[in-house]
Tab-separated table of C-alpha atoms and ligand atoms in Angstrom:
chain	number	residue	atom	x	y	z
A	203	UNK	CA	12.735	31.133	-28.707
A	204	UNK	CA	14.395	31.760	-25.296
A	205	UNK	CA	12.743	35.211	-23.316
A	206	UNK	CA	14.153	36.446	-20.384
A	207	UNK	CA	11.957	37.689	-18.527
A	208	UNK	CA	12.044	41.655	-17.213
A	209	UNK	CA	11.473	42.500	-13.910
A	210	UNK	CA	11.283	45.191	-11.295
A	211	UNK	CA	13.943	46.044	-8.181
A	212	UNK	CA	13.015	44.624	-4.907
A	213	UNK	CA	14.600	45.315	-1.272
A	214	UNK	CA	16.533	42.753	1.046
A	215	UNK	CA	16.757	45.083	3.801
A	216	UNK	CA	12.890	44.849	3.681
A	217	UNK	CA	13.449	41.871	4.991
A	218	UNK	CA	15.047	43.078	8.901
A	219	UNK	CA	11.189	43.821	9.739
A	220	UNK	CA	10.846	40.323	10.238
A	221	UNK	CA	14.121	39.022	10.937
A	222	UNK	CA	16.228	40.520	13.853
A	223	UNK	CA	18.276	37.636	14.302
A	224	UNK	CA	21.369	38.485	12.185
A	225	UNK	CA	19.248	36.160	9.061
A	226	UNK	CA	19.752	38.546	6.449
A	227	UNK	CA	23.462	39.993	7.436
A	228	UNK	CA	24.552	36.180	7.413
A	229	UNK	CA	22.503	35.689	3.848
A	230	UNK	CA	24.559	39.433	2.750
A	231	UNK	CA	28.108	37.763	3.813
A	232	UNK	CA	27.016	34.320	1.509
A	233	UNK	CA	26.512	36.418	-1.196
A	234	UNK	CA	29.622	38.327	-0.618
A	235	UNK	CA	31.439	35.121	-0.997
A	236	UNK	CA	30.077	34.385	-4.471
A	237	UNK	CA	30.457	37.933	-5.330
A	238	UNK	CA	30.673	38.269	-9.532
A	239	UNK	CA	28.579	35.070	-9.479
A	240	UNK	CA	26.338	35.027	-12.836
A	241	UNK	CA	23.245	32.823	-12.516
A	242	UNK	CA	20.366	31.733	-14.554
A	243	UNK	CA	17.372	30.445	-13.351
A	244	UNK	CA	15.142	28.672	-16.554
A	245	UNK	CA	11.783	27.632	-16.428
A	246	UNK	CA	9.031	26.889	-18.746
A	247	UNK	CA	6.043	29.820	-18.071
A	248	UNK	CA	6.539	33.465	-16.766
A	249	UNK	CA	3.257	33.629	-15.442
A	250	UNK	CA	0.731	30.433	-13.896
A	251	UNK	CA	1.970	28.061	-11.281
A	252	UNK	CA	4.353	28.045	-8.584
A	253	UNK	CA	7.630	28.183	-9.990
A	254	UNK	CA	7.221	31.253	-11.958
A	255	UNK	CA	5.846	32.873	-8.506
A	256	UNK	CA	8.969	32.190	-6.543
A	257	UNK	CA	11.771	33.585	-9.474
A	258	UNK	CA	9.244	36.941	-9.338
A	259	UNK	CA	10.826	37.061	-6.072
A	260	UNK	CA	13.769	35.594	-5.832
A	261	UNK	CA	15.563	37.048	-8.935
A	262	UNK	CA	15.403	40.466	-8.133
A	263	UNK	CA	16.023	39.411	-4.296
A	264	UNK	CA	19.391	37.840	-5.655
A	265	UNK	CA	20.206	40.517	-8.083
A	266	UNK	CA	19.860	43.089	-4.932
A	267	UNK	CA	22.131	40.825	-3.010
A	268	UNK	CA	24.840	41.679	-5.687
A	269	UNK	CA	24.871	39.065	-7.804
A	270	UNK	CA	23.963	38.898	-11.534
A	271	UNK	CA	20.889	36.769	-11.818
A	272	UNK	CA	18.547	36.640	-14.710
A	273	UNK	CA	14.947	34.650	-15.503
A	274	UNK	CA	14.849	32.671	-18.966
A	275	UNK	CA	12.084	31.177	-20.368
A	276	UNK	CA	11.749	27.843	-23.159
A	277	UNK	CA	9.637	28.117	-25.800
A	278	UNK	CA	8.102	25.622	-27.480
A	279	UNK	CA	4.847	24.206	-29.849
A	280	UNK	CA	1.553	23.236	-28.783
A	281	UNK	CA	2.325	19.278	-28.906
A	282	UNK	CA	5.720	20.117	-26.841
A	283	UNK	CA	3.624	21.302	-24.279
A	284	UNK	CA	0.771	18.539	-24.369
A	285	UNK	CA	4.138	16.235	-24.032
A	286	UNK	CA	5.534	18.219	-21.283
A	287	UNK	CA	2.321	18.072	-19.397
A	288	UNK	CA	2.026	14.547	-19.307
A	289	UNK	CA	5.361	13.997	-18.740
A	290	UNK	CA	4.876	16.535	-15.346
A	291	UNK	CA	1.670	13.964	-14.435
A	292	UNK	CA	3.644	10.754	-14.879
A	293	UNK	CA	6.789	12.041	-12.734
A	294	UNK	CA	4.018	12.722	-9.946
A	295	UNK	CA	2.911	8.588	-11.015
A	296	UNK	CA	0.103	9.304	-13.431
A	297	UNK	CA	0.531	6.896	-15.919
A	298	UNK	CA	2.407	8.044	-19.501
A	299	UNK	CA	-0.251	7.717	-22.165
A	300	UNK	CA	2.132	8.838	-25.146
A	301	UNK	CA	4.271	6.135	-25.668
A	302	UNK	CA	6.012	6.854	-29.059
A	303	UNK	CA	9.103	7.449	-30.389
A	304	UNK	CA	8.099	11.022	-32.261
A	305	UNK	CA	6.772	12.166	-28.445
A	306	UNK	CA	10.537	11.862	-27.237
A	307	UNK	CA	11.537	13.538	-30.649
A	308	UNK	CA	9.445	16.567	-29.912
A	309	UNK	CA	10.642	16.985	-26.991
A	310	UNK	CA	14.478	16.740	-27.495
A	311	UNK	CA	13.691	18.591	-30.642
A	312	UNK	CA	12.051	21.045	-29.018
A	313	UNK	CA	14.941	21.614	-26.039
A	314	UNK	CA	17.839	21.232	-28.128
A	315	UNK	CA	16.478	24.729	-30.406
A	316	UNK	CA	16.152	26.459	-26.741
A	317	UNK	CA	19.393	24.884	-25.940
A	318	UNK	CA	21.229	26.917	-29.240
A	319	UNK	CA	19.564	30.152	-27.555
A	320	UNK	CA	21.035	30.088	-24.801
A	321	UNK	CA	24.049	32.105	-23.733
A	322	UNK	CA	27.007	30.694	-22.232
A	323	UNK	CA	27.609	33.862	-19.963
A	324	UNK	CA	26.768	32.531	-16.927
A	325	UNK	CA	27.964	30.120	-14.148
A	326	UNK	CA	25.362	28.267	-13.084
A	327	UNK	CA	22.056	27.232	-14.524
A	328	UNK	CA	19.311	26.176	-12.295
A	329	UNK	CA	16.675	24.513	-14.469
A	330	UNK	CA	13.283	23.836	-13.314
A	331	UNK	CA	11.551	20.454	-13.738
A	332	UNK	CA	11.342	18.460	-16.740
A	333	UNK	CA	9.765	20.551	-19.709
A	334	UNK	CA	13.471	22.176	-19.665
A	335	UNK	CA	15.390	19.229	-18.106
A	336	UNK	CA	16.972	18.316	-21.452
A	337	UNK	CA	18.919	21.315	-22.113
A	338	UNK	CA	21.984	20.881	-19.785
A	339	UNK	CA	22.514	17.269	-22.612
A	340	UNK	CA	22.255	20.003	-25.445
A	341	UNK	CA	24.398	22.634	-24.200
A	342	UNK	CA	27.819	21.873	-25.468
A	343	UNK	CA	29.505	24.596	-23.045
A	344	UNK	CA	30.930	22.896	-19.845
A	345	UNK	CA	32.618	25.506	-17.698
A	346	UNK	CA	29.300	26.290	-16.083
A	347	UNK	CA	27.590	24.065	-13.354
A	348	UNK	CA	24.278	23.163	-13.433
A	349	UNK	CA	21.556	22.204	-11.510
A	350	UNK	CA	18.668	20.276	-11.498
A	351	UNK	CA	15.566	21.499	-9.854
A	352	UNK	CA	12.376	19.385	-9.154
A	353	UNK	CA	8.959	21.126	-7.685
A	354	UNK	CA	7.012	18.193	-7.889
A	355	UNK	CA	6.150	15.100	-6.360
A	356	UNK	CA	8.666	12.600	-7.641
A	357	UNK	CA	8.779	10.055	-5.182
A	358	UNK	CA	6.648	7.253	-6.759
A	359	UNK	CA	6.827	8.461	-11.302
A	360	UNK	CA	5.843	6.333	-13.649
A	361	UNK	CA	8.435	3.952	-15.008
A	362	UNK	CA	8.903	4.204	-18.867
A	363	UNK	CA	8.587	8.638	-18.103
A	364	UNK	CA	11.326	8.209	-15.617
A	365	UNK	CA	13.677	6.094	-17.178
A	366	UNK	CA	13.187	8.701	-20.316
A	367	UNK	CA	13.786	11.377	-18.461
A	368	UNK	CA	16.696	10.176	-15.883
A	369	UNK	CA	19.642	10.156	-18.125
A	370	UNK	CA	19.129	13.624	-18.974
A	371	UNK	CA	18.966	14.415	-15.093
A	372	UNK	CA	21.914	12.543	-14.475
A	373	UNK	CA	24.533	15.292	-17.084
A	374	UNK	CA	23.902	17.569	-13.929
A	375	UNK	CA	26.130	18.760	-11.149
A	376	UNK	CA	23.521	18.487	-8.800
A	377	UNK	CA	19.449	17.994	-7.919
A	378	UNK	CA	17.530	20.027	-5.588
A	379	UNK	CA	14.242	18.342	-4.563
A	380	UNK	CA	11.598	20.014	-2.296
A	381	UNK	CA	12.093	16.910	0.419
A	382	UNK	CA	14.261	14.264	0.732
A	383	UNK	CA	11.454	11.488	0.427
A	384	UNK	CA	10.888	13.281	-3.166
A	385	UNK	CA	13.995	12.273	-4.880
A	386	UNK	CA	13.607	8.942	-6.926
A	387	UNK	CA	15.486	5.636	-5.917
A	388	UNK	CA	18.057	5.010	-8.582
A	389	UNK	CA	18.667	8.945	-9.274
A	390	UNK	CA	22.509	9.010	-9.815
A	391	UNK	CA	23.774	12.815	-9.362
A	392	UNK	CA	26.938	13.707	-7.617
A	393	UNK	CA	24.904	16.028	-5.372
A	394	UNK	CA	21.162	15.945	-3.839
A	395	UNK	CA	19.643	18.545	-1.255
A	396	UNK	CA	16.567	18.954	-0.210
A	397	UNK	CA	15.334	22.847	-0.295
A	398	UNK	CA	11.937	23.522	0.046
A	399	UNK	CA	9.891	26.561	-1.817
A	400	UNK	CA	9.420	30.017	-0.171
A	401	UNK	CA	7.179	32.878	-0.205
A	402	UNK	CA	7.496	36.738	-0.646
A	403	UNK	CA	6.067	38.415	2.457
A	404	UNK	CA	6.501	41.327	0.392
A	405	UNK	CA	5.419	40.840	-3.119
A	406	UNK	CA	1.502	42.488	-3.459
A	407	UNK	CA	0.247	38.533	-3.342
A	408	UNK	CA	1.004	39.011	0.111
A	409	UNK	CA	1.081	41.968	2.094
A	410	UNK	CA	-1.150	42.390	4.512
A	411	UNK	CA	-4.279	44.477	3.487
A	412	UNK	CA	-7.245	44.676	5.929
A	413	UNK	CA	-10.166	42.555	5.895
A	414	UNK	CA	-12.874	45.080	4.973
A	415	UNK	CA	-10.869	46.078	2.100
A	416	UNK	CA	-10.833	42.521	1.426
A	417	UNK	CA	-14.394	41.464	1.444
A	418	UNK	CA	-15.291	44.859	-0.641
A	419	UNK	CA	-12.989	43.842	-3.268
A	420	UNK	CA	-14.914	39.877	-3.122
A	421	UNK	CA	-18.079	41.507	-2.864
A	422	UNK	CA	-17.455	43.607	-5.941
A	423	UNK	CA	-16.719	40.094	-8.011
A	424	UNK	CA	-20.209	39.499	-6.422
A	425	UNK	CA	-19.652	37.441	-3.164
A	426	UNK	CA	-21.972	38.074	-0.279
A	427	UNK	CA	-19.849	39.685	2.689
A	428	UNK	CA	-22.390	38.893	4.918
A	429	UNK	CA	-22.380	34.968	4.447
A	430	UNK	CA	-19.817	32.384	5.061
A	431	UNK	CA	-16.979	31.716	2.191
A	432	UNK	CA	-14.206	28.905	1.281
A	433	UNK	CA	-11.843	29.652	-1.040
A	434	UNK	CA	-9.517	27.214	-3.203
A	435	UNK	CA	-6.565	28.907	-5.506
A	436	UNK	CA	-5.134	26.563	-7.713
A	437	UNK	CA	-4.296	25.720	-11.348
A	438	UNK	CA	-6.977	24.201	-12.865
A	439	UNK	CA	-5.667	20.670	-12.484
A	440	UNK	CA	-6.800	17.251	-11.468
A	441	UNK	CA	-4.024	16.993	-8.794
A	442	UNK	CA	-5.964	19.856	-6.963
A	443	UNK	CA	-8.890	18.021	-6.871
A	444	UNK	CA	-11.169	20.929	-7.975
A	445	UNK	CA	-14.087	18.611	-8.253
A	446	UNK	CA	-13.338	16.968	-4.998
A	447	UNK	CA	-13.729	20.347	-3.228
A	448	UNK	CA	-16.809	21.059	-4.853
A	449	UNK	CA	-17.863	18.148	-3.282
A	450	UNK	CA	-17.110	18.723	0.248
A	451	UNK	CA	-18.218	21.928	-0.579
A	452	UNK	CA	-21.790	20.439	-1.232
A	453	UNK	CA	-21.366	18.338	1.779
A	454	UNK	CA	-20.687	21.220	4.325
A	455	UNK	CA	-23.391	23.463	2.879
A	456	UNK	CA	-25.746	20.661	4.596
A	457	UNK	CA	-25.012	21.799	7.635
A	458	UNK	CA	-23.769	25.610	7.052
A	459	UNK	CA	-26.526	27.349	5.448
A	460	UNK	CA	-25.781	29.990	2.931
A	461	UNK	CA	-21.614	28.667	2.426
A	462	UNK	CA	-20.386	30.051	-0.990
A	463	UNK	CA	-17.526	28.495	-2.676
A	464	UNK	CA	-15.066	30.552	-4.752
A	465	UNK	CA	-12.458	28.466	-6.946
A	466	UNK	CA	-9.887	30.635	-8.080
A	467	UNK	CA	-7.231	29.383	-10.954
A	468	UNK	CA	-4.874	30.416	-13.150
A	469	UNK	CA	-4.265	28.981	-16.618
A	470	UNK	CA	-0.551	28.914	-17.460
A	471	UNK	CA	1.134	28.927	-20.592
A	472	UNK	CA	2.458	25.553	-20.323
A	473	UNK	CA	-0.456	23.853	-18.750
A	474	UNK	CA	-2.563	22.997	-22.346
A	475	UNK	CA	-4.868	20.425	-19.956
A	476	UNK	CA	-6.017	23.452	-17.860
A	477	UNK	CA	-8.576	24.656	-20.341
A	478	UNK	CA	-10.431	21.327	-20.151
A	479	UNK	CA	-10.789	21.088	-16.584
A	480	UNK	CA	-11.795	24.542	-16.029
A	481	UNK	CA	-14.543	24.137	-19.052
A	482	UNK	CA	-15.702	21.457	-16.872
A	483	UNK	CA	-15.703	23.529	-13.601
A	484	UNK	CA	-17.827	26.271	-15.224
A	485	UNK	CA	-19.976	23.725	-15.863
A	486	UNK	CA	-20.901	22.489	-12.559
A	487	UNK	CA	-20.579	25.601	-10.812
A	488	UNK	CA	-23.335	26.825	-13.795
A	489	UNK	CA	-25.735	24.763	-11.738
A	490	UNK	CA	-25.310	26.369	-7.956
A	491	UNK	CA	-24.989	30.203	-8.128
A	492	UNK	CA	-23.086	30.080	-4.798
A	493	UNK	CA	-20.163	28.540	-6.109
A	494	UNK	CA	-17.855	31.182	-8.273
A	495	UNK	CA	-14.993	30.355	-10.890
A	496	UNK	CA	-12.437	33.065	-11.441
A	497	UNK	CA	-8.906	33.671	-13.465
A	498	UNK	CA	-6.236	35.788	-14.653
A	499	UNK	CA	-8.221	35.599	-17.475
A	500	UNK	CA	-10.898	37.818	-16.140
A	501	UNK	CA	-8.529	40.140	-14.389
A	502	UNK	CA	-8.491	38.010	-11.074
A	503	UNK	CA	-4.264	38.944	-10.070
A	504	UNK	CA	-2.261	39.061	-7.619
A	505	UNK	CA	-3.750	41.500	-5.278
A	506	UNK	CA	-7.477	39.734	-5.882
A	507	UNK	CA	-5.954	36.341	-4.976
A	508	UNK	CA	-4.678	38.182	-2.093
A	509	UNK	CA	-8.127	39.412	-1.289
A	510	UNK	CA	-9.472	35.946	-1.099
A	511	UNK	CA	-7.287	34.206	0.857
A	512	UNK	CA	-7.278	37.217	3.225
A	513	UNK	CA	-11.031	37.777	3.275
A	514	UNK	CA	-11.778	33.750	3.187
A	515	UNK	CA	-13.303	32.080	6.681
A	516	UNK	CA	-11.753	29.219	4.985
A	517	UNK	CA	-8.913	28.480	2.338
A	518	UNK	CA	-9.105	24.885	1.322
A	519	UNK	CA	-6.296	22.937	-0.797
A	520	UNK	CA	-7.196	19.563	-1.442
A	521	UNK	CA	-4.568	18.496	-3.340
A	522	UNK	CA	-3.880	14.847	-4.116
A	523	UNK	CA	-0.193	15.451	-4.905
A	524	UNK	CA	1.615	18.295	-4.250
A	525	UNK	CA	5.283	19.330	-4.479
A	526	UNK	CA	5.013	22.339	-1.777
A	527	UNK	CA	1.975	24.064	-2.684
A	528	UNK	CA	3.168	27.922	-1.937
A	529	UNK	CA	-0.841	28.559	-1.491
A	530	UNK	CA	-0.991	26.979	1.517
A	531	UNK	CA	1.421	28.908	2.746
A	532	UNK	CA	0.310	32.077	1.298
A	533	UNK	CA	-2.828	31.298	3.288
A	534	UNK	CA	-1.017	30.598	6.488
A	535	UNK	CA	1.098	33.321	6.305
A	536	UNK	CA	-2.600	35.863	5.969
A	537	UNK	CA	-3.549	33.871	9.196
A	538	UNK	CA	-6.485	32.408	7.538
A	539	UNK	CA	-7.732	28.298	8.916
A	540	UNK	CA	-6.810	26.498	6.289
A	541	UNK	CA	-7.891	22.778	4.878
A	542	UNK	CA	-5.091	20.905	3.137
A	543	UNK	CA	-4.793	17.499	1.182
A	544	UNK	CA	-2.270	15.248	3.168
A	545	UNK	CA	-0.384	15.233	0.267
A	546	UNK	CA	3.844	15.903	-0.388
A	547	UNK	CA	4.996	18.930	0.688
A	548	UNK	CA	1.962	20.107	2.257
A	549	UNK	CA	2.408	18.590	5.966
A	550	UNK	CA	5.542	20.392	6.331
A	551	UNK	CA	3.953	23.615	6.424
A	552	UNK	CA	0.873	22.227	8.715
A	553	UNK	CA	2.829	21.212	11.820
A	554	UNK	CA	1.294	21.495	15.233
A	555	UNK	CA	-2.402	22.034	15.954
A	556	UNK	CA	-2.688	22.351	11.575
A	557	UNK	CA	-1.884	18.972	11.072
A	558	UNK	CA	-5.361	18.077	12.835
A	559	UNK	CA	-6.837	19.851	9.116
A	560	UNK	CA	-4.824	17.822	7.153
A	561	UNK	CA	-7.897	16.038	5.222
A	562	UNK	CA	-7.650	12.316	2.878
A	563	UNK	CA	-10.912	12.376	1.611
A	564	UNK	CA	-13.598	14.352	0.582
A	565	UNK	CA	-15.940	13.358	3.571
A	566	UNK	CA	-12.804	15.005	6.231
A	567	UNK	CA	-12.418	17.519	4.181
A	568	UNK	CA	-16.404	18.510	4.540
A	569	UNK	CA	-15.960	17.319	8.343
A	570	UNK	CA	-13.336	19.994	8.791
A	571	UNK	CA	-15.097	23.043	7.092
A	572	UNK	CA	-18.108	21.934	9.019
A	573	UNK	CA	-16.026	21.930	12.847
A	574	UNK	CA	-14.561	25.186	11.986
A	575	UNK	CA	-17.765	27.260	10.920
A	576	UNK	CA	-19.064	25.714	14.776
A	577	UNK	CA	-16.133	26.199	16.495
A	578	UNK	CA	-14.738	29.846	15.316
A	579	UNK	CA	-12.439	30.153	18.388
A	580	UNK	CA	-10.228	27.702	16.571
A	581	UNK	CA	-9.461	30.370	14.069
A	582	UNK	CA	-7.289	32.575	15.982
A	583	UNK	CA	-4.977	29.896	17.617
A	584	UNK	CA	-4.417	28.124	13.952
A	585	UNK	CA	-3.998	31.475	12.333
A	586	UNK	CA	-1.206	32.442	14.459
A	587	UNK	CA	0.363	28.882	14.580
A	588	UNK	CA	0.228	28.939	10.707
A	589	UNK	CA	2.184	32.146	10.068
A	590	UNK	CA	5.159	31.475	12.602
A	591	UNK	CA	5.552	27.961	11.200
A	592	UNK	CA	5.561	29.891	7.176
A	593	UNK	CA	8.083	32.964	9.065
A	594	UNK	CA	10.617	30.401	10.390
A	595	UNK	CA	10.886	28.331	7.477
A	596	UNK	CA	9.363	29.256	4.349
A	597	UNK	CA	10.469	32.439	3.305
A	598	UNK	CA	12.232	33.846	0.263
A	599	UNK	CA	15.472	34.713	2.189
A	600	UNK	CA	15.909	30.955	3.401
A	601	UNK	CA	15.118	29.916	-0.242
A	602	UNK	CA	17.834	32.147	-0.890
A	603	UNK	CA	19.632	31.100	1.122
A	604	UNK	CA	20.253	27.532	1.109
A	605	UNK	CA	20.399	27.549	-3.262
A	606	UNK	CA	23.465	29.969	-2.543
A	607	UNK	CA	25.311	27.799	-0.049
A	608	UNK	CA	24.613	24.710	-3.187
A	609	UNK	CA	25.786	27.241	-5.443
A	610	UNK	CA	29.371	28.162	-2.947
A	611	UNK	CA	29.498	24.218	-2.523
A	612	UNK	CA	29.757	23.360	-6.478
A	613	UNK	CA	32.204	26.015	-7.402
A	614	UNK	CA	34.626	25.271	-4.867
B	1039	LIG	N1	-2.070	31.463	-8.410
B	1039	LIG	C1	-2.500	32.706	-8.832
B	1039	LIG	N2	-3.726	32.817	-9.360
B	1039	LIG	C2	-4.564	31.785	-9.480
B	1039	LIG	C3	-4.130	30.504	-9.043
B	1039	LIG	C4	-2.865	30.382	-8.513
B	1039	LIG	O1	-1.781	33.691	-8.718
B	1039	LIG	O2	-5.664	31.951	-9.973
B	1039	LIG	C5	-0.747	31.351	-7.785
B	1039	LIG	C6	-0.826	31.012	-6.319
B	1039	LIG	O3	-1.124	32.163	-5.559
B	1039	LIG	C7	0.562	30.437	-6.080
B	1039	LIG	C8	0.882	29.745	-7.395
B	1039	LIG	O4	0.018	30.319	-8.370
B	1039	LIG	O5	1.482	31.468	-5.838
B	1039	LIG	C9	0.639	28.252	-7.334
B	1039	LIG	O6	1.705	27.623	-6.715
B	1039	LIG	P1	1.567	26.226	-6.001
B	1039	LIG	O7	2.915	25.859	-5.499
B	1039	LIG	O8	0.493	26.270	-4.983
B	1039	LIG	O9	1.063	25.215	-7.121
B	1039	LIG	P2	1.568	24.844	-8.604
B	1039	LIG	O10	0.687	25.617	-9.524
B	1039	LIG	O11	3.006	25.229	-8.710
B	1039	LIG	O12	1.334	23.391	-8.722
């Protein structure tokens, strides 16, 4: 049932090119101080989405800070995962369409056999977001701590999915939410911080590889160089407003000749609802052979998605809700403009002149694209605004950082 996921080394010290300030000698002494610490990080996908992006990072950061850190995946059916979907939607306030008792059976059934997997060897358990949520109630060993993380947008969930899910919650030692305005009303856990996502300047998503490398690598997926190009990267789901982008896509192309849209997803294990909505994407995008759909499934990785939001004149992400959203800042970080949904976590990362491409509708959104096709000076100031904003606050090291110091505070 339970995998643990196998990765590669990766550096710390990498990280002194970009911090001079001490950073990473004062993240060395933390780590020092919970020297011998075993931790396990549990999620429910190893590849597809956010969260599995950051522990490809962070775990083998963590395990080259000393510490024993591992990766461990749930298992589960098909129906567990329809469940678990929904039950992600209505914690961002969709509304719960399964209703029944055999729902909540599948998925306490379903957590209490990953729960019996599970090893006891470790000392704290950070589980991410609700597919998993339930195993801390099923796990009858109590020496370890364990912690509660939540990536999404939790601050308004439906009802009857909360109230399911909230006792379960509340057998942790403490919560982690991505902001502070995230974390639900009546959520009773001895200890709440807010800790916000991170990226890998290192990981081959995104180091920097030049632009003409770039657009030869779009052009070979057949993508004119020579002619303008926004890009979205996103699961295919309705929160990222795929179809809404298409729109403003449509919109813009009124007035910018020759625009090409790419839509990049990825379908992830645990996402079942995925497969609809990108059947449906192929379908429009069948009628306008400037817009382009492409996914892991057709070999479209890390270093492509790199290649697009490098080579992009535009990255859009209109999301509707949004816990973080690490592709916006993967796109800042490349110094690309970028178009964002004014949605959760995503103003945080578009401070300063960026918040002016914060966009609540389709109509903005085409207004933006539009403004920064005619004004191309804009690029360069946004760019640089963008990836000193993502340097200062949203990289893996601070991540790192402030789950450690949670970590230090619970096993005093
Ligand atoms: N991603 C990818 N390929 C795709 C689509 C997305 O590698 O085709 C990655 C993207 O680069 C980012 C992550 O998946 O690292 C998505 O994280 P985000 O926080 O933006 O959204 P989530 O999927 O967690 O809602």
């Amino acid at each position: 049932m339970l995998q643990k996921v196998s990765l590669g080394p990766k550096s710390i010290d990498k990280y002194y090119e970009i911090y001079n300030n001490g950073f990473i000698d004062e993240l060395k002494s933390l780590a020092d101080d919970l020297k011998g610490l075993r931790l396990c990080h549990i999620n429910s996908t190893p590849f597809g989405g956010g969260v599995a992006e950051l522990l490809l990072s962070y775990i083998p950061l963590v395990r080259d800070l000393g510490l024993t850190a591992d990766w461990q995946v749930i298992t589960g059916d098909r129906r567990f995962f329809d469940i678990t979907k929904s039950l992600h939607n209505a914690i961002q306030g969709a509304q719960y369409p399964l209703l029944e008792r055999t729902t909540e059976r599948v998925y306490l059934q379903n957590n209490l056999e990953n729960a019996k997997e599970l090893s006891t060897d470790y000392d704290v358990f950070v589980v991410n977001d609700p597919q998993p949520a339930a195993l801390r109630h099923f796990c009858e060993d109590r020496h370890a701590k364990w912690i509660w993380r939540c990536h999404i947008d939790s601050s308004e969930p439906d009802d009857y999915a909360w109230q399911f899910l909230r006792p379960y919650v509340e057998e942790y030692d403490a919560a982690i939410f991505t902001m502070e305005k995230f974390v639900p009303s009546d959520l009773g856990v001895p200890v709440i911080v807010p800790v916000a996502p991170a990226i890998d300047a290192f990981s081959p998503k995104n180091l920097p590889i030049p632009k003409d490398i770039c657009r030869g690598i779009l052009d070979n997926q057949g993508i004119d160089r020579n002619r303008p190009l926004v890009v979205q990267v996103s699961r295919f789901d309705p929160w990222k407003d795929p179809f809404g982008v298409i729109k403003a896509y449509q919109l813009a192309k009124e007035k910018i000749p020759g625009l090409q849209l790419a839509l990049v997803g990825s379908l992830a294990g645990d996402d079942p609802e995925g497969w609809q909505i990108y059947a449906a994407i192929h379908d429009e995008a069948n009628k306008d052979p400037d817009i382009f759909v492409f996914s892991n499934l057709t070999g479209v990785g890390n270093m492509e998605v790199n290649a697009f939001q490098t080579a992009a004149d535009i990255v859009l992400q209109k999301s509707i809700k949004e816990g973080f959203g690490l592709v916006v800042a993967e796109a800042l970080w490349k110094q690309t403009p970028m178009i964002a949904g004014n949605a959760g976590g995503i103003p945080m990362q578009m401070r300063g002149k960026l918040s002016d491409y914060l966009v609540n509708n389709v109509e903005e959104c085409a207004e933006k694209i539009v403004y920064i096709f005619e004004n191309p000076q804009v690029s360069g100031e946004l760019g640089q605004e963008g990836k000193e904003n993502i340097r200062d606050n949203f990289l893996t090291p601070r991540l790192i950082r402030d789950e450690l110091a949670l970590m230090k505070r619970l096993l005093k």
